[in-house]
Every structure is written in C-alpha cells, then in structure tokens.
PDB file of N, CA and C in Angstrom:
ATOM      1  N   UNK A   1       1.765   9.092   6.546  1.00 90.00           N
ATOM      2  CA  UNK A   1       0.625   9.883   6.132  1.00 90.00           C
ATOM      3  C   UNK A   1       0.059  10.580   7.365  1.00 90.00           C
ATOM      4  N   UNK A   2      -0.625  11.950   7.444  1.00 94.00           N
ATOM      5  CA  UNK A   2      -0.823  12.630   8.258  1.00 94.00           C
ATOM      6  C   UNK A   2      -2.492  11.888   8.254  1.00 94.00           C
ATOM      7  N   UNK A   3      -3.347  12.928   9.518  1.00 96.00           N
ATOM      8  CA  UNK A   3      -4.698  12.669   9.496  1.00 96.00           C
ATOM      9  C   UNK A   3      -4.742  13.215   8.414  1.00 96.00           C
ATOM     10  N   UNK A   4      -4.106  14.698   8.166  1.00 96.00           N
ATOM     11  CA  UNK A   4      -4.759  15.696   7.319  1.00 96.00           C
ATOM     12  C   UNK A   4      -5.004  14.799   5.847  1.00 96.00           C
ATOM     13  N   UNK A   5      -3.724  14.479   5.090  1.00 96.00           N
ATOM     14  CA  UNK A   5      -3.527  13.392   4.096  1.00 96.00           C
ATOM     15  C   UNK A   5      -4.755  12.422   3.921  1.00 96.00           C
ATOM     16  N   UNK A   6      -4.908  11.883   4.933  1.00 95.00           N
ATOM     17  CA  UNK A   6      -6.227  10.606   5.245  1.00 95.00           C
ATOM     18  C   UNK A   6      -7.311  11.903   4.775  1.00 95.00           C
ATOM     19  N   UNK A   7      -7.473  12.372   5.299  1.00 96.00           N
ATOM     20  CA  UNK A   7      -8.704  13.210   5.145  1.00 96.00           C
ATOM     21  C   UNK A   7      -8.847  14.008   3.546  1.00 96.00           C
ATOM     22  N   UNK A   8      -8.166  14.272   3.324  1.00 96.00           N
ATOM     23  CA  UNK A   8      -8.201  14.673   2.112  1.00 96.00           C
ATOM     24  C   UNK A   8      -7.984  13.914   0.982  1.00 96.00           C
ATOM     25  N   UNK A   9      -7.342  12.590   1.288  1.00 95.00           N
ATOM     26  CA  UNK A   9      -7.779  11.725   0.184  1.00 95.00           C
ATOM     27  C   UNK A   9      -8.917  10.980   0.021  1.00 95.00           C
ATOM     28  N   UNK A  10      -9.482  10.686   1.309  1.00 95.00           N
ATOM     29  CA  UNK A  10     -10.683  10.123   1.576  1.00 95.00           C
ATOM     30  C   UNK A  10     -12.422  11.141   0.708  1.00 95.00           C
ATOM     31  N   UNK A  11     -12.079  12.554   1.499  1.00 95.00           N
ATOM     32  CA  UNK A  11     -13.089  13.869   0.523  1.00 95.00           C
ATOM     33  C   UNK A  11     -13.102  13.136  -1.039  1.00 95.00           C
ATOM     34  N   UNK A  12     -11.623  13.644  -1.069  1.00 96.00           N
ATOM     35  CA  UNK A  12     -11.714  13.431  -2.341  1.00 96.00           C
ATOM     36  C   UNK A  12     -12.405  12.948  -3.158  1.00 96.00           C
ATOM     37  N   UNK A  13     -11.615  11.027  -2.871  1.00 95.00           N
ATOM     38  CA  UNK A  13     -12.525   9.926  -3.300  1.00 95.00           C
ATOM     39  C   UNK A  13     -13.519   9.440  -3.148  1.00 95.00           C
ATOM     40  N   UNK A  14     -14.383   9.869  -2.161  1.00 94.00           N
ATOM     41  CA  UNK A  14     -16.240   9.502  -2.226  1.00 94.00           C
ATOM     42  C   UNK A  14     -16.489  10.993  -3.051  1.00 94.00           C
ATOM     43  N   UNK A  15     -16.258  12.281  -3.150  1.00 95.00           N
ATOM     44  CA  UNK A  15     -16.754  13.201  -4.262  1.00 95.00           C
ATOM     45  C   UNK A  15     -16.609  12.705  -5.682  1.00 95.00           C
ATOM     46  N   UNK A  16     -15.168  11.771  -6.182  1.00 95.00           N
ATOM     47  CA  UNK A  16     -14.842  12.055  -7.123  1.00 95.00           C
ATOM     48  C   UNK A  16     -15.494  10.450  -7.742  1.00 95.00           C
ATOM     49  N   UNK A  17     -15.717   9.472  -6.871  1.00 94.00           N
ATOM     50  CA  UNK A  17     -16.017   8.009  -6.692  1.00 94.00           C
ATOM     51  C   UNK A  17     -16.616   7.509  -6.345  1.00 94.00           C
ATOM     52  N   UNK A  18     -17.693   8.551  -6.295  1.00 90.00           N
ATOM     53  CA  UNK A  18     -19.161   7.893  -5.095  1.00 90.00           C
ATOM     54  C   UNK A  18     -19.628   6.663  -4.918  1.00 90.00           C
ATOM     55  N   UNK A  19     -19.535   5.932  -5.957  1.00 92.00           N
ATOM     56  CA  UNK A  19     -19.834   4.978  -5.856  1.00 92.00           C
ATOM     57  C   UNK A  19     -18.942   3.433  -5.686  1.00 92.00           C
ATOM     58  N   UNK A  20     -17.554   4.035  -5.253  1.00 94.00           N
ATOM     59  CA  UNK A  20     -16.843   2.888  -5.256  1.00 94.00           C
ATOM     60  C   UNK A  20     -17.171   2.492  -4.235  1.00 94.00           C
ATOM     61  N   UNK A  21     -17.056   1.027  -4.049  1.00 95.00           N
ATOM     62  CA  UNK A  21     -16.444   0.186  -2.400  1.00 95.00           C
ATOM     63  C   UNK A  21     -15.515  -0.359  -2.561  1.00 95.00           C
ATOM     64  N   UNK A  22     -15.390  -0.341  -0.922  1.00 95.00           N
ATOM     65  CA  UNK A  22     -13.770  -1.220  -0.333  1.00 95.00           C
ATOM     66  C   UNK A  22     -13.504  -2.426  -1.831  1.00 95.00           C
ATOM     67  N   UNK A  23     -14.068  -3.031  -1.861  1.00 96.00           N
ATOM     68  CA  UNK A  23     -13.867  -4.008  -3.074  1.00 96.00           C
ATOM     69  C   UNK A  23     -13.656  -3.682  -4.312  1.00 96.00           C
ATOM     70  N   UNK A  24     -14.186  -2.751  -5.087  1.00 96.00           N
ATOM     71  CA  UNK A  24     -13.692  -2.070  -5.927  1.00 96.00           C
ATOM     72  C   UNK A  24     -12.840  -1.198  -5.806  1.00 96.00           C
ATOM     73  N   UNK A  25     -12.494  -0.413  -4.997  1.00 95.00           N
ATOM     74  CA  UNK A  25     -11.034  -0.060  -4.440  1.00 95.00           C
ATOM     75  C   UNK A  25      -9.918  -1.001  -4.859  1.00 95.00           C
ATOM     76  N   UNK A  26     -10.059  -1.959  -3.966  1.00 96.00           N
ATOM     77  CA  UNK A  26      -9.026  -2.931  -4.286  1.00 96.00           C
ATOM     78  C   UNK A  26      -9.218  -4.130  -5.377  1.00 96.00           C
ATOM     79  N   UNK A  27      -9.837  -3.965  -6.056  1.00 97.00           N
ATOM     80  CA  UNK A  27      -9.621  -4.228  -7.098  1.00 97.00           C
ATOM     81  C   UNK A  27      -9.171  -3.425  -8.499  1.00 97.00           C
ATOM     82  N   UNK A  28      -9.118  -1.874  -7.939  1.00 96.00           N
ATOM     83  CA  UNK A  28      -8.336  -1.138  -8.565  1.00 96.00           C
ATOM     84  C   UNK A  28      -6.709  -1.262  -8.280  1.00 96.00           C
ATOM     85  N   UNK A  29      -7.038  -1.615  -6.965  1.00 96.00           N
ATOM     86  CA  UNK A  29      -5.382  -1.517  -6.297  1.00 96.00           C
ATOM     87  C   UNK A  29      -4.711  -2.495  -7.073  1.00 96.00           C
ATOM     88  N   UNK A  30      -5.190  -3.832  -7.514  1.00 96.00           N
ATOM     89  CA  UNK A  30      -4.630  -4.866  -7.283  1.00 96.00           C
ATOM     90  C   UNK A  30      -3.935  -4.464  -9.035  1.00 96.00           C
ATOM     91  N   UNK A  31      -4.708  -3.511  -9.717  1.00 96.00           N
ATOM     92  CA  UNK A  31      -4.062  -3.381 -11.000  1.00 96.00           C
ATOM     93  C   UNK A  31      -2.992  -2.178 -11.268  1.00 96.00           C
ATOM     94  N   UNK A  32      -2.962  -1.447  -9.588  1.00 95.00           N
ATOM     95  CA  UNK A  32      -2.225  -0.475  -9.499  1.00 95.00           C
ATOM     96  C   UNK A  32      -0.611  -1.136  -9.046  1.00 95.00           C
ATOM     97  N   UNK A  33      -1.075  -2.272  -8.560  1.00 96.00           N
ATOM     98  CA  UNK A  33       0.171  -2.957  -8.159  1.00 96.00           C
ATOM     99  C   UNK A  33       1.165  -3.307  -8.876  1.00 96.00           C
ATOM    100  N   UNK A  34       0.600  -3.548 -10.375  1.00 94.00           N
ATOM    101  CA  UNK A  34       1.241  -4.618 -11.453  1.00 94.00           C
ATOM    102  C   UNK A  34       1.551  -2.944 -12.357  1.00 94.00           C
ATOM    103  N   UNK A  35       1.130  -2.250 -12.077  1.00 93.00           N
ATOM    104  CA  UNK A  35       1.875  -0.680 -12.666  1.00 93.00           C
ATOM    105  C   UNK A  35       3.139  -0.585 -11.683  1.00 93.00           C
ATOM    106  N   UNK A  36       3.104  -0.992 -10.658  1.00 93.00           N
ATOM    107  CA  UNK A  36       4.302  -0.527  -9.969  1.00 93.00           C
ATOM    108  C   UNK A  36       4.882  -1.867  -9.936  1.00 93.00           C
ATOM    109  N   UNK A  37       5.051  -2.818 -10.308  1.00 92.00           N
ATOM    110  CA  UNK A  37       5.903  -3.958 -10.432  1.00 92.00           C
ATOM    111  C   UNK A  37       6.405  -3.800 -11.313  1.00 92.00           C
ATOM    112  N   UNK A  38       5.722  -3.392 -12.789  1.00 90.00           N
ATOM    113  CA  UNK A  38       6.203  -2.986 -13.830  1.00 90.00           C
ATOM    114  C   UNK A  38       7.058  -1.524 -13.605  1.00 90.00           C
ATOM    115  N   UNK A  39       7.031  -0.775 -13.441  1.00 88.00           N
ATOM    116  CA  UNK A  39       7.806   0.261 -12.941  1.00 88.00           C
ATOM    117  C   UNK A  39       9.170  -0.248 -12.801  1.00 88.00           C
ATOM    118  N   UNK A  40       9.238  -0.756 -11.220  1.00 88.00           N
ATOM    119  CA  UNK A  40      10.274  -1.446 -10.330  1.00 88.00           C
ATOM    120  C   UNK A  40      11.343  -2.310 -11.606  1.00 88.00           C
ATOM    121  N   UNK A  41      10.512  -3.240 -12.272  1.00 87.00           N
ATOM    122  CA  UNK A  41      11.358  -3.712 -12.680  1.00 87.00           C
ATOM    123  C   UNK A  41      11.901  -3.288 -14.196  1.00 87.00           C
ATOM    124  N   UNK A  42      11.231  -1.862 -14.411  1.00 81.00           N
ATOM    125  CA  UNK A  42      11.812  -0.980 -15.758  1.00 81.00           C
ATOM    126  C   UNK A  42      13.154  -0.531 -15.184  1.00 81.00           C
ATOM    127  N   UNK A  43      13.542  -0.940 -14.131  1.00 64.00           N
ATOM    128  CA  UNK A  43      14.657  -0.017 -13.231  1.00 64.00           C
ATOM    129  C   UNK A  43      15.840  -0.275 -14.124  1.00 64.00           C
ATOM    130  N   UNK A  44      17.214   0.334 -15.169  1.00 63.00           N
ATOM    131  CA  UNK A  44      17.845  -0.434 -16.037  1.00 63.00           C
ATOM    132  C   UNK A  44      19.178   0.493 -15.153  1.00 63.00           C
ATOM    133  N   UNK A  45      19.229   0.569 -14.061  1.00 61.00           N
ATOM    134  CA  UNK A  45      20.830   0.678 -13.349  1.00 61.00           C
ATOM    135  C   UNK A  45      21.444   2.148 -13.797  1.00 61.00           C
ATOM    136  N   UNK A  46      20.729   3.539 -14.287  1.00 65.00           N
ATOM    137  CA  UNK A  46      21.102   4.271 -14.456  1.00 65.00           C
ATOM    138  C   UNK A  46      20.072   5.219 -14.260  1.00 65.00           C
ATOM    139  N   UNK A  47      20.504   6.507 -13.598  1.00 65.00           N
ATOM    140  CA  UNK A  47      19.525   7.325 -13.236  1.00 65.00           C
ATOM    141  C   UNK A  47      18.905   7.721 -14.293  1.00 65.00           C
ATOM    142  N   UNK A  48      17.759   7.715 -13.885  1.00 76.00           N
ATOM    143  CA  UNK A  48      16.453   8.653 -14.737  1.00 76.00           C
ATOM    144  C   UNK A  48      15.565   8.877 -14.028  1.00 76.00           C
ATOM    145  N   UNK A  49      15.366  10.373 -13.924  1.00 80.00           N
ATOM    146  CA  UNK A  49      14.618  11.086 -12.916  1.00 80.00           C
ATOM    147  C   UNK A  49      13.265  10.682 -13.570  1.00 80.00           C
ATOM    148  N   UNK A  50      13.217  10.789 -14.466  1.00 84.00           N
ATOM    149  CA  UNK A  50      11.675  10.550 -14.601  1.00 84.00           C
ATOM    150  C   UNK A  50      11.208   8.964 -14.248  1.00 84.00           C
ATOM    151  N   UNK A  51      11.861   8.353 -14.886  1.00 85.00           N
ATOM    152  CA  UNK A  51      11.478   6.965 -14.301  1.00 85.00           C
ATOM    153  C   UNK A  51      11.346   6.836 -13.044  1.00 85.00           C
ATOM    154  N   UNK A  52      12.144   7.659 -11.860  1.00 86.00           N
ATOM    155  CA  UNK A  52      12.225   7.281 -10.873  1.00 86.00           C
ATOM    156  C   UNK A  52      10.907   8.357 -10.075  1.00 86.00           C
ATOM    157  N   UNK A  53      10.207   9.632 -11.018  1.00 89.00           N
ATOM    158  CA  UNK A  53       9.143   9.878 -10.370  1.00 89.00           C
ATOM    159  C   UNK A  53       8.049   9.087 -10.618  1.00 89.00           C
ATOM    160  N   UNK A  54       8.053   8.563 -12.052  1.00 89.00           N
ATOM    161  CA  UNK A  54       7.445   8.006 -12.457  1.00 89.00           C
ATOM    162  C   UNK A  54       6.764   6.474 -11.029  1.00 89.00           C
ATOM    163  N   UNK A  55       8.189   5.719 -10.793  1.00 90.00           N
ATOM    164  CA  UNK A  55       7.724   4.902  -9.559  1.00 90.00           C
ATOM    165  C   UNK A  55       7.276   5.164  -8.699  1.00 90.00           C
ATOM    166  N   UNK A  56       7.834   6.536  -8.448  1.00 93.00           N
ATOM    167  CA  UNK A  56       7.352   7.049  -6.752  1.00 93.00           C
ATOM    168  C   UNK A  56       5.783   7.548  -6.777  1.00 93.00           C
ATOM    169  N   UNK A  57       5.496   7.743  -7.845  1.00 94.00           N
ATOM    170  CA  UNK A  57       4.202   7.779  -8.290  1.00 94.00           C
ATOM    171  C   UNK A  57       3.089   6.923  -8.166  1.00 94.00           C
ATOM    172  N   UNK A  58       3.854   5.688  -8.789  1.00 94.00           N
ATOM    173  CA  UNK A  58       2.943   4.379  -8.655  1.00 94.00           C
ATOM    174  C   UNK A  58       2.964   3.693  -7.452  1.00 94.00           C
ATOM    175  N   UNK A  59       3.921   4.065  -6.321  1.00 96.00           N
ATOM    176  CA  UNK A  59       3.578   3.702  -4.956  1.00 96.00           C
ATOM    177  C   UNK A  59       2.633   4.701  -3.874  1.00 96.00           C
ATOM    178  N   UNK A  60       2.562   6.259  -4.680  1.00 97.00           N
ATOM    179  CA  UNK A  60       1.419   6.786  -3.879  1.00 97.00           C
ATOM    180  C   UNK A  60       0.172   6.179  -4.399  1.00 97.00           C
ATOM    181  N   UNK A  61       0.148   5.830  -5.937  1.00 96.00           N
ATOM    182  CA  UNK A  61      -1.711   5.357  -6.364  1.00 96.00           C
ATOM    183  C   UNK A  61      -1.296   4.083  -5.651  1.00 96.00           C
ATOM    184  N   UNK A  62      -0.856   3.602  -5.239  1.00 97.00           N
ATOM    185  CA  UNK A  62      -0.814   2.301  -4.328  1.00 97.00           C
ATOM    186  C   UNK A  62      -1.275   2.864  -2.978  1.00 97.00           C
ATOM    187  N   UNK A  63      -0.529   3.448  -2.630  1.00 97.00           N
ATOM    188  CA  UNK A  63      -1.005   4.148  -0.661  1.00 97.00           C
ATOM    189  C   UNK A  63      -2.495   4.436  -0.914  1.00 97.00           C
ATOM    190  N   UNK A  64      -2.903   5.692  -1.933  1.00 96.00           N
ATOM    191  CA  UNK A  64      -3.822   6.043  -1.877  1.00 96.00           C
ATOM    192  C   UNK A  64      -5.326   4.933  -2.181  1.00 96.00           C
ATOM    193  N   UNK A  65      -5.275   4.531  -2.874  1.00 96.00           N
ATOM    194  CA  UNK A  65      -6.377   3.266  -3.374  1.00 96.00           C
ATOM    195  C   UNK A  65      -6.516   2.184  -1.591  1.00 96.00           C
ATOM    196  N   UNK A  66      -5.412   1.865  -1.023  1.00 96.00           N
ATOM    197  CA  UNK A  66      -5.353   1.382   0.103  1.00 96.00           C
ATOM    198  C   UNK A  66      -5.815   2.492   1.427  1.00 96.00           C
ATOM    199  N   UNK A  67      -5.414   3.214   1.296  1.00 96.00           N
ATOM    200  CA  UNK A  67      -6.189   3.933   2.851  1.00 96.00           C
ATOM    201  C   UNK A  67      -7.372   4.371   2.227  1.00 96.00           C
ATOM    202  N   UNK A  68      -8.024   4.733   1.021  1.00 95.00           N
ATOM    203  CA  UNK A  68      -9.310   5.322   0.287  1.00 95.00           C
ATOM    204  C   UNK A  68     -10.384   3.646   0.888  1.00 95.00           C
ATOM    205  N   UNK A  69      -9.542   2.587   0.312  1.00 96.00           N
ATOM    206  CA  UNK A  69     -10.377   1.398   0.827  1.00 96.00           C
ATOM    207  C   UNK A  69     -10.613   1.157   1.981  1.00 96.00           C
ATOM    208  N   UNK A  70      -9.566   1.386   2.907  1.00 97.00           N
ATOM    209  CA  UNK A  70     -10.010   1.070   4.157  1.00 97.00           C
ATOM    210  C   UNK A  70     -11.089   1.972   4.625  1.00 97.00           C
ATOM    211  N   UNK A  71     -11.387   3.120   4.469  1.00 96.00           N
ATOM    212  CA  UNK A  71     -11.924   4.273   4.809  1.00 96.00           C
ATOM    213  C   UNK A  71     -13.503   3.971   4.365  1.00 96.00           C
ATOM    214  N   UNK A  72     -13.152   3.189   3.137  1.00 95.00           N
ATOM    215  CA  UNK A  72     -14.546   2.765   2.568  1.00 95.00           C
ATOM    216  C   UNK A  72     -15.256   1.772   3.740  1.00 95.00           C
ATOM    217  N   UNK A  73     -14.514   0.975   4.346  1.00 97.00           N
ATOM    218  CA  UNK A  73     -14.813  -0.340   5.231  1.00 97.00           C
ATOM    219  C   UNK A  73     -15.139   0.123   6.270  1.00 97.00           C
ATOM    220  N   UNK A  74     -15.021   1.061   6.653  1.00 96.00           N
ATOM    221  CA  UNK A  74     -15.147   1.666   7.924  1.00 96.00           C
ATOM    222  C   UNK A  74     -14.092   2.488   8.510  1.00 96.00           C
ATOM    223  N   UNK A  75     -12.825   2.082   8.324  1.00 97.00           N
ATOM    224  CA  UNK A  75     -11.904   2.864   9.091  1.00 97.00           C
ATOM    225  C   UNK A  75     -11.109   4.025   9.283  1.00 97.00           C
ATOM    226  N   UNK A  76     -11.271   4.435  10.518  1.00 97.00           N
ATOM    227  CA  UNK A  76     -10.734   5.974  10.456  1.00 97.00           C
ATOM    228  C   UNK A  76      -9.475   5.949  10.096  1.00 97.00           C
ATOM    229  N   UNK A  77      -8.549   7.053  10.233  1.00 97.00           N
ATOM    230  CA  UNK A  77      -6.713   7.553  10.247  1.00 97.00           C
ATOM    231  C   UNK A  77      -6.657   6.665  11.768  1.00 97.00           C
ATOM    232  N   UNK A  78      -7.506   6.911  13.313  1.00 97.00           N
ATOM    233  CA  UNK A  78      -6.901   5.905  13.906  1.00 97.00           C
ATOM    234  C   UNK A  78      -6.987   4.636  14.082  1.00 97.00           C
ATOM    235  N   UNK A  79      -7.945   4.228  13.859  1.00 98.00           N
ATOM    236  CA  UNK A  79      -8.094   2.903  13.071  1.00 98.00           C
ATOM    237  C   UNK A  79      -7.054   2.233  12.893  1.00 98.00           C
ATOM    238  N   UNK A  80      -6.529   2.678  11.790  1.00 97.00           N
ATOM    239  CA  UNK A  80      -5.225   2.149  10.132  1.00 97.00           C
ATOM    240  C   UNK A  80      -4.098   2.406  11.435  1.00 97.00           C
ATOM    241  N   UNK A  81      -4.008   3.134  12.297  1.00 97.00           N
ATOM    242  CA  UNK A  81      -2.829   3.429  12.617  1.00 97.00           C
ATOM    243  C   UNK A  81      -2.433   2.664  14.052  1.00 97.00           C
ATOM    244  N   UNK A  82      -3.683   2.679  14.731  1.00 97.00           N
ATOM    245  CA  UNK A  82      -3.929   1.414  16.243  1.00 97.00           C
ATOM    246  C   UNK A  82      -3.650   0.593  15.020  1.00 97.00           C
ATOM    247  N   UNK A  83      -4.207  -0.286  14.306  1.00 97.00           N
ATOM    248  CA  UNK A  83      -4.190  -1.501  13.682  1.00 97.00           C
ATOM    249  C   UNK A  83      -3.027  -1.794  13.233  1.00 97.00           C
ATOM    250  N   UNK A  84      -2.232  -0.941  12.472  1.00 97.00           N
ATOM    251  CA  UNK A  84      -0.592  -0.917  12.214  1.00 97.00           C
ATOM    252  C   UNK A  84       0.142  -1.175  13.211  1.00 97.00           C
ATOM    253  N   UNK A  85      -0.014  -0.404  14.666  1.00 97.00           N
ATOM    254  CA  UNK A  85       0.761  -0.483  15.866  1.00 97.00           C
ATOM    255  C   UNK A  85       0.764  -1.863  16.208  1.00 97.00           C
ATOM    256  N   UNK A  86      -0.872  -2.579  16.357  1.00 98.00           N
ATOM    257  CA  UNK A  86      -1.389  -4.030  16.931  1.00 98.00           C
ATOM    258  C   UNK A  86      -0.512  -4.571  15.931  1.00 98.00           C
ATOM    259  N   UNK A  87      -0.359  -4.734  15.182  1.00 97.00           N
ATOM    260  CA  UNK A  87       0.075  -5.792  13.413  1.00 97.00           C
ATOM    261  C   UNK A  87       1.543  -5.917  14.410  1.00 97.00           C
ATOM    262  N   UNK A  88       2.152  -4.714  14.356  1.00 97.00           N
ATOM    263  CA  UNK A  88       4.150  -4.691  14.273  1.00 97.00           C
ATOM    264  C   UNK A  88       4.075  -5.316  15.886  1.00 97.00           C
ATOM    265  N   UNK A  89       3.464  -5.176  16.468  1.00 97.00           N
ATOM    266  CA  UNK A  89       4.129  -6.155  17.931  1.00 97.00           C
ATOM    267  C   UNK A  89       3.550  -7.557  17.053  1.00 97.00           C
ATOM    268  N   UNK A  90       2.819  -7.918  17.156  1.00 96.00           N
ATOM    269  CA  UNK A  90       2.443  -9.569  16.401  1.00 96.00           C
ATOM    270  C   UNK A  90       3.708  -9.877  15.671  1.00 96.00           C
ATOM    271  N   UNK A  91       4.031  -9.004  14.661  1.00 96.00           N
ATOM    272  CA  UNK A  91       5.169  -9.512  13.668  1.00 96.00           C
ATOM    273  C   UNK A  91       6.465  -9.220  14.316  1.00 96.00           C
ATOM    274  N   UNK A  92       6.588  -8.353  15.572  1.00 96.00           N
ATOM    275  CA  UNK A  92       8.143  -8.807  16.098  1.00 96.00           C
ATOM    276  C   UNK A  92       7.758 -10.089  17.280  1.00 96.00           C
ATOM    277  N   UNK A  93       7.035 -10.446  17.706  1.00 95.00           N
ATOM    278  CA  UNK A  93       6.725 -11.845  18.459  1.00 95.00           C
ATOM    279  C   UNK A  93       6.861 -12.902  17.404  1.00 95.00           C
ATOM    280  N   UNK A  94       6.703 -13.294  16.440  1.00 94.00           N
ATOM    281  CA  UNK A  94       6.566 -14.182  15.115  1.00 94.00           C
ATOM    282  C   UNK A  94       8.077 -14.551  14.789  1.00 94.00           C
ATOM    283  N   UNK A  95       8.275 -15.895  14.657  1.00 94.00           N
ATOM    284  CA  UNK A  95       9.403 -16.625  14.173  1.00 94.00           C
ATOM    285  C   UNK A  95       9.106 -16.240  12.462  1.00 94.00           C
ATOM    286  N   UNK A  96      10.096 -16.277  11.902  1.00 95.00           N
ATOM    287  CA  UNK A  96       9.976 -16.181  10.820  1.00 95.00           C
ATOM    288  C   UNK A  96      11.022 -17.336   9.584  1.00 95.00           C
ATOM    289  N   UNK A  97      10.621 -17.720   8.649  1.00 92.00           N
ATOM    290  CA  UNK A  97      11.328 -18.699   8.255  1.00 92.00           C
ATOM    291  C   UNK A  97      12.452 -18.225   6.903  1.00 92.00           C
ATOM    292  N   UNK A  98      12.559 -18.809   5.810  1.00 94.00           N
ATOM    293  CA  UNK A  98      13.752 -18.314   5.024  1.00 94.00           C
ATOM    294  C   UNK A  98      13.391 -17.910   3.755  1.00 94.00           C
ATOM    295  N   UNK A  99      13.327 -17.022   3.210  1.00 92.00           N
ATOM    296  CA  UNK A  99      12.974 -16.540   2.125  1.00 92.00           C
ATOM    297  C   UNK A  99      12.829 -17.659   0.702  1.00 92.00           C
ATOM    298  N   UNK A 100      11.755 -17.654   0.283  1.00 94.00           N
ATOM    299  CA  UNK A 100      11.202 -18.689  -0.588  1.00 94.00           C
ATOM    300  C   UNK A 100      11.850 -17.958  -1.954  1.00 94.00           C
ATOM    301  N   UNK A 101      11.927 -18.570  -2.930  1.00 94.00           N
ATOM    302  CA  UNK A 101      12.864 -18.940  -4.209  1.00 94.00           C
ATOM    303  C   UNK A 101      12.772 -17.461  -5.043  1.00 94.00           C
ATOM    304  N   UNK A 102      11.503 -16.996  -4.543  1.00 90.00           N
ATOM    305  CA  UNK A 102      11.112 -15.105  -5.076  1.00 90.00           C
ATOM    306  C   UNK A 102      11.153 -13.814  -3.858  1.00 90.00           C
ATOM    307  N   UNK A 103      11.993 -14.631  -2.938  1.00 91.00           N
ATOM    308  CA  UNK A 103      12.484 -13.749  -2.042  1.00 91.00           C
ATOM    309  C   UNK A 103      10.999 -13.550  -0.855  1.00 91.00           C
ATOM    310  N   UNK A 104       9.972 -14.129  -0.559  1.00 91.00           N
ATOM    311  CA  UNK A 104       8.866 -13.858   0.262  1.00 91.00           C
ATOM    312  C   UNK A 104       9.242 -14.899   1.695  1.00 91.00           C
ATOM    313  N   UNK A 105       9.148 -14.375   2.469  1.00 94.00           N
ATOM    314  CA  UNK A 105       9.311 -14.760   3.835  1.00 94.00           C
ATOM    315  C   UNK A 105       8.211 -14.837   4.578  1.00 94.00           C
ATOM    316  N   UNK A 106       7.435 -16.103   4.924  1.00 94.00           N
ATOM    317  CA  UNK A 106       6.543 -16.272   5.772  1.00 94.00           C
ATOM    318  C   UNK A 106       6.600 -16.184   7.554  1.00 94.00           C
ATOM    319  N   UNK A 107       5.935 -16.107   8.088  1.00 95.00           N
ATOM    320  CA  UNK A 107       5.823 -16.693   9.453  1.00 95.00           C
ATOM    321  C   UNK A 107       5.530 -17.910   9.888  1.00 95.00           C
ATOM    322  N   UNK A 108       6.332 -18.702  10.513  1.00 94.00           N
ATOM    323  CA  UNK A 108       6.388 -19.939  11.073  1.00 94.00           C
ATOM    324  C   UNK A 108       4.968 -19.933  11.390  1.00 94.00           C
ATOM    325  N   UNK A 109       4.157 -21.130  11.287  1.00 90.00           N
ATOM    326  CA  UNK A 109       3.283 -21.510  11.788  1.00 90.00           C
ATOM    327  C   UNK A 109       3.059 -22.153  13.130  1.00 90.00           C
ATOM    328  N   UNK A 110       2.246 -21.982  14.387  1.00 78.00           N
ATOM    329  CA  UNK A 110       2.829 -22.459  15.370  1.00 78.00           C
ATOM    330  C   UNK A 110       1.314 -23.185  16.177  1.00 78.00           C
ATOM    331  N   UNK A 111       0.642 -23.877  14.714  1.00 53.00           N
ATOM    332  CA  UNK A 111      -0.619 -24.161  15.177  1.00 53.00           C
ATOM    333  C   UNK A 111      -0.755 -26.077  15.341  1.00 53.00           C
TER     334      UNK A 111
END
C-alpha cells in the first residue's frame, strides 16, 4: 500500500464513518474475515474469474478495515510501516515450532 492508498482510505473512512473506532473497526474486520474464509474455502479447483475477484475482494475489505483501524488508534502510513519493519526482524530472530493440526505455527517460547 502506498502513503497515497493510506491516505485515501483513511479520508474516506472518518467522512463516510465518523463515528467508528479502532474497536469497531475491528470488529467489523473480524466479520470481514469469516467472508474471506468463506471465500477461500468456496475455492472448488477450477477457474472462475469471478470467484476469484470475488476473494481478492474480500482480502482488500480485510487490508482496508485494518489500516482504517490503525489510523483510528493513532497511527500514521509510517507508523504501520516502522512497526512492520520492527515486527519482521523479531520474527526472523524467533525459533519457531511445527505447525499445529490446522496448519498455525507458533513461536517457541523462550521465557
């Protein structure tokens, strides 16, 4: 996502949402998620363009609801993006262990 992107989804959503917060954000997100799980797993092994804009769809109302929230919390485009940089060195320093029975992979605990 560009600044420009950040910025224009952000306008957007306090004009169009004035009254949401970070919390209601993501508690929109969290039902935007289970649209795109459902999506993902409509997947039946043969192309269909629409289905497949259809997903790519439900992972931008996913992006968007997530940087709209953070933006709500305080944070700028560099913000999200220092904070992304800080995150990926942490997670290549991190042992990581073996994918649990639904495929999720934690980080070793080392406390």
């Amino acid at each position: 996502m560009t600044q420009e992107q950040f910025i224009s989804i952000t306008k957007w959503q306090n004009k169009t949402f004035g009254k949401a917060t970070p919390l209601s954000k993501i508690a929109h997100l969290a039902e935007e998620i289970q649209e795109l799980v459902d999506a993902i797993k409509d997947i039946d092994h043969t192309i269909d363009f629409k289905k497949e804009r259809a997903k790519k769809l439900e992972w931008a109302d996913c992006f968007i609801l997530l940087f709209g929230a953070a933006a709500s919390d305080g944070m700028s485009y560099q913000d999200i993006i220092d904070s992304i940089d800080d995150k990926m060195v942490i997670n290549k320093n991190r042992t990581w262990g073996k994918p649990k029975e639904n495929g999720v992979v934690n980080h070793i605990k080392n406390d």
